[in-house]
Every structure is written in structure tokens, then in C-alpha cells.
JSON list of C-alpha atoms in Angstrom, two decimals:
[
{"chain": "A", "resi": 1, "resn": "UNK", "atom": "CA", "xyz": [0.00, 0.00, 0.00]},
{"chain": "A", "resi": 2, "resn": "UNK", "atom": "CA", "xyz": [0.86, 3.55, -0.91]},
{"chain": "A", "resi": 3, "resn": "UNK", "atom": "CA", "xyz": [1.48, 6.58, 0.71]},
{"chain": "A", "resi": 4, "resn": "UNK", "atom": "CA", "xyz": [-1.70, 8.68, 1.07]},
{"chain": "A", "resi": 5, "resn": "UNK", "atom": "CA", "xyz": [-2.13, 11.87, 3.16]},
{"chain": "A", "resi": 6, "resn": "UNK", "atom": "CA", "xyz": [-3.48, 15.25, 2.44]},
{"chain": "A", "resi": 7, "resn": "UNK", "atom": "CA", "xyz": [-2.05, 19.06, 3.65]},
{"chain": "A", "resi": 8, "resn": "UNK", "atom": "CA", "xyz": [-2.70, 22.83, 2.92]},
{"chain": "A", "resi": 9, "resn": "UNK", "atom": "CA", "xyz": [0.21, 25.60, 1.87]},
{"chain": "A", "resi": 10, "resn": "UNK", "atom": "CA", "xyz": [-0.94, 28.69, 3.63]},
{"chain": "A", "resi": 11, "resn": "UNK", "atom": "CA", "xyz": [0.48, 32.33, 2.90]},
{"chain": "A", "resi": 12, "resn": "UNK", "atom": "CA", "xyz": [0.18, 35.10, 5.21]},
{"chain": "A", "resi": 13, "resn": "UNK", "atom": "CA", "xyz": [0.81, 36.06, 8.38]},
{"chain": "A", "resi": 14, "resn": "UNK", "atom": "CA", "xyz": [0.56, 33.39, 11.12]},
{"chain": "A", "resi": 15, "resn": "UNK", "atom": "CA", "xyz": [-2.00, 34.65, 13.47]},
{"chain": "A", "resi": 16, "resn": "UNK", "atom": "CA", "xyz": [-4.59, 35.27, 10.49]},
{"chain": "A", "resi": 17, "resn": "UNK", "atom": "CA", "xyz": [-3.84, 31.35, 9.14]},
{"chain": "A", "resi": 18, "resn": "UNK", "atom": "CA", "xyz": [-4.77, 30.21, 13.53]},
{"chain": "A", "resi": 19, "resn": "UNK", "atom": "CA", "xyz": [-7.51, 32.60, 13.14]},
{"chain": "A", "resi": 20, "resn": "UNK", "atom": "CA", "xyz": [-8.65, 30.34, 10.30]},
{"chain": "A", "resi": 21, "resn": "UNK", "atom": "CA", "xyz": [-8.16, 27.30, 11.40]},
{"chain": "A", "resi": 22, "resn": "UNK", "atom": "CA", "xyz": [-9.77, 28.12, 14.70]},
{"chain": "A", "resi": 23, "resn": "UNK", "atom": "CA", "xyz": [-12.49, 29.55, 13.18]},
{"chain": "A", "resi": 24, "resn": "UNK", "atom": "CA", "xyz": [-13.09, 25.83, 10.58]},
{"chain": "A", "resi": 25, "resn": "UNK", "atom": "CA", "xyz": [-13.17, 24.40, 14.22]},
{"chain": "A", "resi": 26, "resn": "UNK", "atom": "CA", "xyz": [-10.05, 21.92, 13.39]},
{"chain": "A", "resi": 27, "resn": "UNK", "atom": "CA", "xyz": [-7.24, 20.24, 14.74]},
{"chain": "A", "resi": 28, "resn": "UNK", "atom": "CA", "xyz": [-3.98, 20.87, 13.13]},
{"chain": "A", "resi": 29, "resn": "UNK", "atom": "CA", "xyz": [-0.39, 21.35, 13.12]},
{"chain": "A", "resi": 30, "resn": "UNK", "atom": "CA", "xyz": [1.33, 24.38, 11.70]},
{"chain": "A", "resi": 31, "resn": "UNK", "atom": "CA", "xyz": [4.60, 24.37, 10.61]},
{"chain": "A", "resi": 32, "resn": "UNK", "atom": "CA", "xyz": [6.85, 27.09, 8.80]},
{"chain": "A", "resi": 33, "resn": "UNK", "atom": "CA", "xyz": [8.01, 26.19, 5.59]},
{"chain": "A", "resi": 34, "resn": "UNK", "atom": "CA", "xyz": [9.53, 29.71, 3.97]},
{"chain": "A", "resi": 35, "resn": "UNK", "atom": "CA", "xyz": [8.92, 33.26, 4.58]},
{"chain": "A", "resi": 36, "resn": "UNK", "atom": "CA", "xyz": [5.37, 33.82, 5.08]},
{"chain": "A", "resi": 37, "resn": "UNK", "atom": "CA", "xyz": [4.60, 30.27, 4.16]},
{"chain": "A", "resi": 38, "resn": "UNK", "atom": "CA", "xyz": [2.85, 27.55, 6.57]},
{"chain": "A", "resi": 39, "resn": "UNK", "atom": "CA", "xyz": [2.14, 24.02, 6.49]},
{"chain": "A", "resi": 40, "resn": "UNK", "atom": "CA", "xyz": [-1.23, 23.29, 7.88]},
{"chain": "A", "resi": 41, "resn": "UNK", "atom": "CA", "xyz": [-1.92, 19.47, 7.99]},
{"chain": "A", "resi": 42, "resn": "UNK", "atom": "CA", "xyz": [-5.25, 18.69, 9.72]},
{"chain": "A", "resi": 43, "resn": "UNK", "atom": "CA", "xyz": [-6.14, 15.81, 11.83]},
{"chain": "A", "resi": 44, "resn": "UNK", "atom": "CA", "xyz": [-7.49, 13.04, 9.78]},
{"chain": "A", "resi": 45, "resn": "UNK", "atom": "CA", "xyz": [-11.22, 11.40, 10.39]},
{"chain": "A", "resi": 46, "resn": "UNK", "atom": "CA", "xyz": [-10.31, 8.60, 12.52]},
{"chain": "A", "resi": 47, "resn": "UNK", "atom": "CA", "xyz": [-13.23, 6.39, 10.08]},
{"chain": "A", "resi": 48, "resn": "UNK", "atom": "CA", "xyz": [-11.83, 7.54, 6.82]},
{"chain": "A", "resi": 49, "resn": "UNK", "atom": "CA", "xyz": [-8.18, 8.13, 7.57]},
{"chain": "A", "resi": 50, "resn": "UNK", "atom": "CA", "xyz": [-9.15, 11.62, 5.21]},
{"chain": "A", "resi": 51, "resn": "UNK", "atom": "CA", "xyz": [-8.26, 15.02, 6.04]},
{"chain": "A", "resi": 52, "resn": "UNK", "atom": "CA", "xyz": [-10.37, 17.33, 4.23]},
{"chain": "A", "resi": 53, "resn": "UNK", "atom": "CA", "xyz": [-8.57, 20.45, 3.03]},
{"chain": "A", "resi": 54, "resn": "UNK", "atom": "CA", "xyz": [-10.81, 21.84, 0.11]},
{"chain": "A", "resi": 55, "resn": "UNK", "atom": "CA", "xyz": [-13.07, 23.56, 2.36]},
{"chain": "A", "resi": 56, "resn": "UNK", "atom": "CA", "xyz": [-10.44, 24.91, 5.04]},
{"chain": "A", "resi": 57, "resn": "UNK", "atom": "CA", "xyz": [-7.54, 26.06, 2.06]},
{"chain": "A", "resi": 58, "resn": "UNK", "atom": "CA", "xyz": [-10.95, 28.14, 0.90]},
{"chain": "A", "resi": 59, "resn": "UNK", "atom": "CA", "xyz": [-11.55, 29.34, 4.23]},
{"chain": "A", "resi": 60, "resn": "UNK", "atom": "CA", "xyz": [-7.56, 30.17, 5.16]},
{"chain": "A", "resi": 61, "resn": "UNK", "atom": "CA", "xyz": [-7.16, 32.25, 1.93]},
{"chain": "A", "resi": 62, "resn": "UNK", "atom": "CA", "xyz": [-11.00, 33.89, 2.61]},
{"chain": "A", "resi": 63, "resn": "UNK", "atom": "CA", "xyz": [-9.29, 35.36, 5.83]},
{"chain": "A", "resi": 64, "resn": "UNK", "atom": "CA", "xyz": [-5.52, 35.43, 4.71]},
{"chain": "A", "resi": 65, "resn": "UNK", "atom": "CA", "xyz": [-6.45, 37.33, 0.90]},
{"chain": "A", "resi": 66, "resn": "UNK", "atom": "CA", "xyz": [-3.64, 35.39, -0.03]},
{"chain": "A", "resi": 67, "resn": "UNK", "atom": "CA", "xyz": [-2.98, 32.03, -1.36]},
{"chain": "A", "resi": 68, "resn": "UNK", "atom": "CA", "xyz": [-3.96, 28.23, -0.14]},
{"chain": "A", "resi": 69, "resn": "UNK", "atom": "CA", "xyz": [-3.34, 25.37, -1.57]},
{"chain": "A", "resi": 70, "resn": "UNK", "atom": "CA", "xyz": [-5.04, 22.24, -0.72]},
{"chain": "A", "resi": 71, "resn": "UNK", "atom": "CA", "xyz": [-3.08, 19.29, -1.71]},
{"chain": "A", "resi": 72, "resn": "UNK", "atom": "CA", "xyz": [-4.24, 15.02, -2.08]},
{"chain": "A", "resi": 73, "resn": "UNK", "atom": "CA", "xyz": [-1.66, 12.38, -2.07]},
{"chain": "A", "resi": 74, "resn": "UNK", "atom": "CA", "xyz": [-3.27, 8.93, -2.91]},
{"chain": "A", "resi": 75, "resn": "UNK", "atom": "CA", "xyz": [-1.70, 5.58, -2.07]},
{"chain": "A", "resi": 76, "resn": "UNK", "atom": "CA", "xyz": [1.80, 7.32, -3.68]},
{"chain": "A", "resi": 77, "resn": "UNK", "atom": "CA", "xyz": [-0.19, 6.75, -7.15]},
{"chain": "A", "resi": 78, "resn": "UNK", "atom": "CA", "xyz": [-1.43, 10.42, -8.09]},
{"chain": "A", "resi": 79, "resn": "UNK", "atom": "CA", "xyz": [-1.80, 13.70, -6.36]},
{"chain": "A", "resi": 80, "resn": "UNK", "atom": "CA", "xyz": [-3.89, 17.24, -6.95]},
{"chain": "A", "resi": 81, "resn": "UNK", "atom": "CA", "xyz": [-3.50, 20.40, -5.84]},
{"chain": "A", "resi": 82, "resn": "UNK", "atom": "CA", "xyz": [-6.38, 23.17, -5.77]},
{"chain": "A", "resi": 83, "resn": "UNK", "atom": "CA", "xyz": [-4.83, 26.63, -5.65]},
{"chain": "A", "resi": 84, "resn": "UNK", "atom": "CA", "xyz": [-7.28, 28.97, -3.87]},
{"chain": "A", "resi": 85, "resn": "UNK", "atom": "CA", "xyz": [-7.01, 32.84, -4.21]},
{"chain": "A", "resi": 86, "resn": "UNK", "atom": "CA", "xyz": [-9.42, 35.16, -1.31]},
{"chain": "A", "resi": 87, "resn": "UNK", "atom": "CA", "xyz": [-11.64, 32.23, -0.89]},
{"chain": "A", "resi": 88, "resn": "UNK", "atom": "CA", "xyz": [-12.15, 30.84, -4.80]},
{"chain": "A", "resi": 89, "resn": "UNK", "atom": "CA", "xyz": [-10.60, 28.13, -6.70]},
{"chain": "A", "resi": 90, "resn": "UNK", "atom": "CA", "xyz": [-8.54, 29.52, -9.38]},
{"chain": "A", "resi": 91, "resn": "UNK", "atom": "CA", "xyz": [-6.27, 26.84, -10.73]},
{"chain": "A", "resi": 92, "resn": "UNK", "atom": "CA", "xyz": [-6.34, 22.84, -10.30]},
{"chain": "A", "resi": 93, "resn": "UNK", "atom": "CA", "xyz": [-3.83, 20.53, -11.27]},
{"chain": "A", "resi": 94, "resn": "UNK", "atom": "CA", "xyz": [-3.74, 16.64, -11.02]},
{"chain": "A", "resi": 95, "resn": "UNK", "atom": "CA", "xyz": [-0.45, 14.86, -11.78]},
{"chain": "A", "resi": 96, "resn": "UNK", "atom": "CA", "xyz": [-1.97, 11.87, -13.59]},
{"chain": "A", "resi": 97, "resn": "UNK", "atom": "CA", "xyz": [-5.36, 12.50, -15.41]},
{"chain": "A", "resi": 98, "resn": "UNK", "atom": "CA", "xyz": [-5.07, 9.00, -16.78]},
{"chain": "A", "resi": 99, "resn": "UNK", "atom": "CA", "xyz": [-5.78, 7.40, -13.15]},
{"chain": "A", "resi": 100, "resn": "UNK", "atom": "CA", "xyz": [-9.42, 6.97, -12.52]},
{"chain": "A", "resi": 101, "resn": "UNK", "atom": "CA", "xyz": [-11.74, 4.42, -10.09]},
{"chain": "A", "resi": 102, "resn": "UNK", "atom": "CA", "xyz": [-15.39, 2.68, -10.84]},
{"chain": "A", "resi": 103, "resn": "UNK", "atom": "CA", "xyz": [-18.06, 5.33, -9.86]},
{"chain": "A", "resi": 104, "resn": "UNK", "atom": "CA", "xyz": [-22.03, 4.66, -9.77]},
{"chain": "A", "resi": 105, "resn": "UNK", "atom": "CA", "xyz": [-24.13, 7.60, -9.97]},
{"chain": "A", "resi": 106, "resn": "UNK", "atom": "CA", "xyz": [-27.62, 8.16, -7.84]},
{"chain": "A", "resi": 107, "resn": "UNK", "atom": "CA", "xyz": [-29.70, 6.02, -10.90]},
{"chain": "A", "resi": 108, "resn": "UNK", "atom": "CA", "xyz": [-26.96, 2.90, -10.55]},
{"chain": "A", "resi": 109, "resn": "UNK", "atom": "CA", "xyz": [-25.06, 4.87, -13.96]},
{"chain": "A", "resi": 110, "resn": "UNK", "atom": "CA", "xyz": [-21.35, 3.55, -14.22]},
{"chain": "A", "resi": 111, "resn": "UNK", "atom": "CA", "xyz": [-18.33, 5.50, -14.93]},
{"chain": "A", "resi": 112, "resn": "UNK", "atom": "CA", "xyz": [-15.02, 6.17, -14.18]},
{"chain": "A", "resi": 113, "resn": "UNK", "atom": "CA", "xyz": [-14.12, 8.97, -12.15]},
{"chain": "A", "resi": 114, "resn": "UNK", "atom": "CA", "xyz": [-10.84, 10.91, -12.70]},
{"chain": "A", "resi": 115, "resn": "UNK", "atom": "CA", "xyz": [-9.46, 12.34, -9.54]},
{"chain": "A", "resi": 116, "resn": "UNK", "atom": "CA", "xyz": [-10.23, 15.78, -10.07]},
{"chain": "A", "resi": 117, "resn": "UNK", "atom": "CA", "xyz": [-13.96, 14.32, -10.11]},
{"chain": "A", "resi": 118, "resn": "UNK", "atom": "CA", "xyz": [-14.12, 14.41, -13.90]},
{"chain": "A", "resi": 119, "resn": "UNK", "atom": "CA", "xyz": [-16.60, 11.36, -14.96]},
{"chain": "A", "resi": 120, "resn": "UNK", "atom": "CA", "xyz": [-15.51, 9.13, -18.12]},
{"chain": "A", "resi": 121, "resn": "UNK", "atom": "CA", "xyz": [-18.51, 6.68, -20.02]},
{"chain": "A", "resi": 122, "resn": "UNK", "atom": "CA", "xyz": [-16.97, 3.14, -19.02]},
{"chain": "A", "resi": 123, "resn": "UNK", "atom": "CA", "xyz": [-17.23, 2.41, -23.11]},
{"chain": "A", "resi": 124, "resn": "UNK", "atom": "CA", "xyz": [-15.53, 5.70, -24.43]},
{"chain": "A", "resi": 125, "resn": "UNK", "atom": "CA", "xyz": [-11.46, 6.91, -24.61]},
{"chain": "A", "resi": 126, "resn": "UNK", "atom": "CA", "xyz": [-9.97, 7.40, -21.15]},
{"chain": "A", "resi": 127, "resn": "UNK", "atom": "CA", "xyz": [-7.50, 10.91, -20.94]},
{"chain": "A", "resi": 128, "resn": "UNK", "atom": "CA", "xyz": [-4.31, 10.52, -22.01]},
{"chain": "A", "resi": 129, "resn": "UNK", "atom": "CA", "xyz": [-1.52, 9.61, -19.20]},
{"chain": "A", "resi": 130, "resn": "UNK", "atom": "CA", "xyz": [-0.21, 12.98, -17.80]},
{"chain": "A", "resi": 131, "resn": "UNK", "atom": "CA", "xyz": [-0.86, 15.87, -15.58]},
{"chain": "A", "resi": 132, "resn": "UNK", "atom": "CA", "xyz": [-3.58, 18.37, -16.29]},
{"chain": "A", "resi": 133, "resn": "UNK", "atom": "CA", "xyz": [-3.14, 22.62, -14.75]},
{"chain": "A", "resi": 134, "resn": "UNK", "atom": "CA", "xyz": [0.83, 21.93, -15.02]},
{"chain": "A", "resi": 135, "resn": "UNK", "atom": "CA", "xyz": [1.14, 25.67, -15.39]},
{"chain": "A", "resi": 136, "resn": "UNK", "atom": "CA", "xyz": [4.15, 26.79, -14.17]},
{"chain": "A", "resi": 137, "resn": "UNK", "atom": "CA", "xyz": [2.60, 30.29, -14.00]},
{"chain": "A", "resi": 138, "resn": "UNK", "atom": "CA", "xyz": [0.00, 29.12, -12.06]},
{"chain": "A", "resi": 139, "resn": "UNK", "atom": "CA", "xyz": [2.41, 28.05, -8.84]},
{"chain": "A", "resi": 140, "resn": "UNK", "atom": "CA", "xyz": [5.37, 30.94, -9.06]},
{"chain": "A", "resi": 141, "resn": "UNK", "atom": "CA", "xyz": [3.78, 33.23, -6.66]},
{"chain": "A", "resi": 142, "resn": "UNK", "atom": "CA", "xyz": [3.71, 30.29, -3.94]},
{"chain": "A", "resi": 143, "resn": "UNK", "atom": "CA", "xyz": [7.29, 30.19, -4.02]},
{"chain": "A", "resi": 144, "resn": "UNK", "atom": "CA", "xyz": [10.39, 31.90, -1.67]},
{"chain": "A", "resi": 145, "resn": "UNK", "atom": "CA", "xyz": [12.31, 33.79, -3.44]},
{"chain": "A", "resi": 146, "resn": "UNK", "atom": "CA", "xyz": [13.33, 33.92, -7.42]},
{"chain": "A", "resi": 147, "resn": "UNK", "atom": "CA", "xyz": [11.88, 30.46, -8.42]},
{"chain": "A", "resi": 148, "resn": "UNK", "atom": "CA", "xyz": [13.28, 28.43, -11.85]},
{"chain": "A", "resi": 149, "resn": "UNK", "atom": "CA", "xyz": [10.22, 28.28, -13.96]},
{"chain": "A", "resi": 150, "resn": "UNK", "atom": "CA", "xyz": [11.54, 25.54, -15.98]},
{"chain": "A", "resi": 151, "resn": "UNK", "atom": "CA", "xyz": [12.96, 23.14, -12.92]},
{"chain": "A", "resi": 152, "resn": "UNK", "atom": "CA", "xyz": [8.73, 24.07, -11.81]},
{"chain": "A", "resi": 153, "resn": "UNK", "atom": "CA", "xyz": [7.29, 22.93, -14.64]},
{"chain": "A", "resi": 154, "resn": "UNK", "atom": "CA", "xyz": [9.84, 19.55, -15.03]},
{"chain": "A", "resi": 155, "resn": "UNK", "atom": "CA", "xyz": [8.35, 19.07, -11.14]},
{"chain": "A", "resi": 156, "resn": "UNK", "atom": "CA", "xyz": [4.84, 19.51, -12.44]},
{"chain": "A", "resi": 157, "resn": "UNK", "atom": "CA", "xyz": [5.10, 17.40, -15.34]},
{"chain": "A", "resi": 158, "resn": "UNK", "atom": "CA", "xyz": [6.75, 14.36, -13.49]},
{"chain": "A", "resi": 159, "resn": "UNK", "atom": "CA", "xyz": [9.90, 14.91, -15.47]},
{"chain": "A", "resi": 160, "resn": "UNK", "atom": "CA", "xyz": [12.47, 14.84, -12.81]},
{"chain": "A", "resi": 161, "resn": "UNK", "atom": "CA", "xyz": [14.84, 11.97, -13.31]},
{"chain": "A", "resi": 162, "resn": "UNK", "atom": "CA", "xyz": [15.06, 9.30, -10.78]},
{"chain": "A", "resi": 163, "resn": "UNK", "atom": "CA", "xyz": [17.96, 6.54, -11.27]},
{"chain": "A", "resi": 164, "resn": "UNK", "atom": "CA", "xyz": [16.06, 3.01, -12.44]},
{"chain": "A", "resi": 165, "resn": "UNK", "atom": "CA", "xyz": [12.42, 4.92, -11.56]},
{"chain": "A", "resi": 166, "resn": "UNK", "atom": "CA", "xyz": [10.16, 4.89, -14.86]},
{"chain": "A", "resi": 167, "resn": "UNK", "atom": "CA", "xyz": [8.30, 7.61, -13.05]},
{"chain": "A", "resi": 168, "resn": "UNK", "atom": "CA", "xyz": [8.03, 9.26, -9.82]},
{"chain": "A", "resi": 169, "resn": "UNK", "atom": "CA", "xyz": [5.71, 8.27, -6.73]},
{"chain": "A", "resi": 170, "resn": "UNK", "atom": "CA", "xyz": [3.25, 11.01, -6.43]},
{"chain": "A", "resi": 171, "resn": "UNK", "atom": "CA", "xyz": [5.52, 12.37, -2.91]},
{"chain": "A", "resi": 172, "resn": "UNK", "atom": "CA", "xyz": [7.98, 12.44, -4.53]},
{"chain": "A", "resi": 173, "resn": "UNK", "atom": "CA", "xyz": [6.36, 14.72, -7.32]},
{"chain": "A", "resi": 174, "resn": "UNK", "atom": "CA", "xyz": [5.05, 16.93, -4.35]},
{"chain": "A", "resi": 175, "resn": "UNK", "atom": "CA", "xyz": [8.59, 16.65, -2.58]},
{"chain": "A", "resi": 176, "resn": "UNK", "atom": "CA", "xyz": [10.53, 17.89, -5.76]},
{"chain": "A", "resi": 177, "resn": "UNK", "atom": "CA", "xyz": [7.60, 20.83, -6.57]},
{"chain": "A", "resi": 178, "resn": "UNK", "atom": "CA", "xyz": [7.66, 22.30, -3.12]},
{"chain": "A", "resi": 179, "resn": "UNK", "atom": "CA", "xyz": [11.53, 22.01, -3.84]},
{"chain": "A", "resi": 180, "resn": "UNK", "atom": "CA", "xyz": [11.26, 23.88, -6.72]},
{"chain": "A", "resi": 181, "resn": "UNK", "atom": "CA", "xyz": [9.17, 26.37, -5.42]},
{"chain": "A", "resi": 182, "resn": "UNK", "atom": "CA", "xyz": [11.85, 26.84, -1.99]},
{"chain": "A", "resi": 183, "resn": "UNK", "atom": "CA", "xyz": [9.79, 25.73, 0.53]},
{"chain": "A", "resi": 184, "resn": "UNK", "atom": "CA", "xyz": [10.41, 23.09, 3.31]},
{"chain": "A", "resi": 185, "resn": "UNK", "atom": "CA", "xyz": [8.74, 19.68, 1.77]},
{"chain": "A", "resi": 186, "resn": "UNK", "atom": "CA", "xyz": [8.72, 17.94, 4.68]},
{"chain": "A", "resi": 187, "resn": "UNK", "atom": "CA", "xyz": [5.72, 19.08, 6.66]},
{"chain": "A", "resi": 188, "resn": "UNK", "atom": "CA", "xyz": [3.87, 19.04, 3.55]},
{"chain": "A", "resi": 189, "resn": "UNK", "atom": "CA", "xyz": [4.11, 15.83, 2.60]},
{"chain": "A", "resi": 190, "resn": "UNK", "atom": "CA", "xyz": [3.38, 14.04, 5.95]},
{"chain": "A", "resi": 191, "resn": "UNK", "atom": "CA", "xyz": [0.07, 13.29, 7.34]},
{"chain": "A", "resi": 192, "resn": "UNK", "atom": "CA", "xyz": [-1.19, 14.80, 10.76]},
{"chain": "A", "resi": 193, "resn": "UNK", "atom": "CA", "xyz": [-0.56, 11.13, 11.97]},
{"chain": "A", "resi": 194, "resn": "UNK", "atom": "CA", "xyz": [2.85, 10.78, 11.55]},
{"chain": "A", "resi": 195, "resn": "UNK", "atom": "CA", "xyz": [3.86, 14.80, 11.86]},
{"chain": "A", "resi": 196, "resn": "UNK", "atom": "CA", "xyz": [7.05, 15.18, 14.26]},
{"chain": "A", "resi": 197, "resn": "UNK", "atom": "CA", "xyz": [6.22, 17.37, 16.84]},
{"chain": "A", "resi": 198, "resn": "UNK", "atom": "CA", "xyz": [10.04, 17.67, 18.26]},
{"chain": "A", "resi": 199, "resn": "UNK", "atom": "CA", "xyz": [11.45, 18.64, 14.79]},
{"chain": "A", "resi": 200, "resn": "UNK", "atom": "CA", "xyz": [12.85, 22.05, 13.72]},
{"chain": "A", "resi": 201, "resn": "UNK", "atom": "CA", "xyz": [10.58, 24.82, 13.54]},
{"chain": "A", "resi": 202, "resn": "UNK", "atom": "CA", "xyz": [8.47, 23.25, 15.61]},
{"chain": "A", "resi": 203, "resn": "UNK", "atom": "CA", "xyz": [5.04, 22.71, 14.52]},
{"chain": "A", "resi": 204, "resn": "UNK", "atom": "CA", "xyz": [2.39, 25.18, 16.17]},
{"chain": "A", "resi": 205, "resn": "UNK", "atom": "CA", "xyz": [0.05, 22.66, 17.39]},
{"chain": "A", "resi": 206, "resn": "UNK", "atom": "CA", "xyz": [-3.36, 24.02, 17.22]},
{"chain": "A", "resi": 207, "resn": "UNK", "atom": "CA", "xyz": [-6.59, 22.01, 18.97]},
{"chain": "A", "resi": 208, "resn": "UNK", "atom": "CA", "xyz": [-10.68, 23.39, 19.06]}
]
């Protein structure tokens, strides 16, 4: 089994991101990963093992006005991120559009589901393997500093090479484009479970 989690990228100030968070009600850990940057990484439903981050990136950059990014790592297979700008979705971007799971609609329909929740007929032409939203452009103003558009987009489009690796594990897609973008990937790309509270900054542990 894969490596699944799911975690926000804040900007802002600090006390208006814990505003937010203690406004959404949740439990989470806050962690600095560049100037003005925050890992938020919510508690996961102890049922579901799911954090979810849609609604609360919405709600941070509503009460930030600056970016959130909500970001879904499933079972190391394929990832999404939803940038959110003042509290609406302005850019997604899924690293695999090709990967997609059985759905059933309310009247028993089948199709396959995509996981940006785009549904496929089970008898027509699946998309093409490859990311979707792997806009460069789209992600620059997330970074720290003067960030390498091209390195970016290689991140994006799952081009970085790995010795002996056909292709990357979707961390390690979300590793190298946090790299690219000069932030700390490490409390991004950990689940709320398995977050180390003793490591350096020290995550900002925030409870309801």
C-alpha cells in the first residue's frame, strides 16, 4: 500500500492562518516552511483516515487574501493540488489524469471517475496519461524567493529523473515541486498522523 495523506500551503501572516483554522473548528499542526509560508496538515477522520482540506484552504485564503493550496496524495499513485485565491478556486492541477476508479451515480449509472472528479462513459477513450493545470505560472507566486520556472514545470510534469524509476511516486512529485518552489517539503508531505512534533521549527500545534 501507498502513501496517502493530504495538507494545505498557507500564505500570510501566522495569526490570520490560527484565526482560520480556529475559526473551521479543526485540529492541526502548523509548521513554517519559507517566509510567510505555513504548512497546515489537519487531523485526519479517525473512520476515513481523510483530512479534508478543500473547504479549510478556501476558508484560510478567505481570511488570509492570499494564497492556499489544498493538496491530495493517494496511495503514492497520483496527487492534486487546488490553488485557492481570497476564498475561490482559481487553478487545479492533477499529476496523472489517466488514473481513474469505478463510480455509480444516484440512478446505478457507471463510470469512471478521474481524480479531479471528472466522470468518463466506461465504453468511451480514457485521458491521455499525464498531468492536467501543469502551469508553471500558475504556482510561481507560492514560491520563496526567485523560483526556476523551468525546474517548476519539469516538477509539475513528473519529469524529474530518478535513477532506475520509470516515473516518480506522487511524494515524490510533491517533494521535488515544493523544492522547486523553496519551501520546506517535509511538513507538507506528511500526514497529521505521523507529523514530528520535536522537529525544527516546531510545529504550532493548534486544537478546538
Amino acid at each position: 500500500m501507498g502513501t496517502s495523506y493530504q495538507s494545505i500551503l498557507a500564505l500570510g501572516e501566522l495569526a490570520a492562518v490560527r484565526a482560520a483554522v480556529g475559526d473551521a473548528g479543526r485540529e492541526a499542526y502548523v509548521t513554517a516552511v519559507g517566509q510567510r509560508r505555513w504548512a497546515v496538515v489537519p487531523r485526519e477522520e479517525e473512520e476515513s483516515g481523510y483530512a479534508e482540506v478543500n473547504d479549510l484552504a478556501e476558508l484560510i485564503s478567505a481570511v488570509t487574501l492570499e494564497p492556499a493550496v489544498a493538496f491530495n496524495v493517494f496511495d503514492s499513485s497520483v496527487m492534486s493540488a487546488i490553488v485557492y485565491v481570497a476564498g475561490e478556486p482559481a487553478h487545479e492541477y492533477v499529476s496523472d489524469r489517466s488514473w481513474v476508479t469505478e463510480y455509480w451515480d444516484d440512478d446505478d449509472n457507471e463510470f469512471w471517475a478521474g481524480f479531479d472528479g471528472t466522470l468518463h462513459p466506461v465504453d468511451g477513450p480514457l485521458p491521455p496519461p499525464g498531468p492536467s493545470g501543469a502551469d508553471p505560472a500558475a504556482f510561481m507566486a507560492l514560491g520563496v524567493g526567485e523560483v526556476d520556472a523551468g525546474r517548476l514545470g519539469a516538477a509539475l510534469r513528473g519529469d524529474v529523473p530518478l535513477d532506475d524509476a520509470p516515473r516518480l511516486f506522487a511524494e515524490c512529485q510533491h517533494a521535488e515541486i515544493l523544492d522547486a518552489l523553496g519551501l520546506d517539503p517535509c511538513p507538507l508531505t506528511r500526514p497529521f498522523r505521523d507529523a514530528h512534533p520535536d522537529r525544527v521549527p516546531v510545529p504550532l500545534h493548534l486544537r478546538p
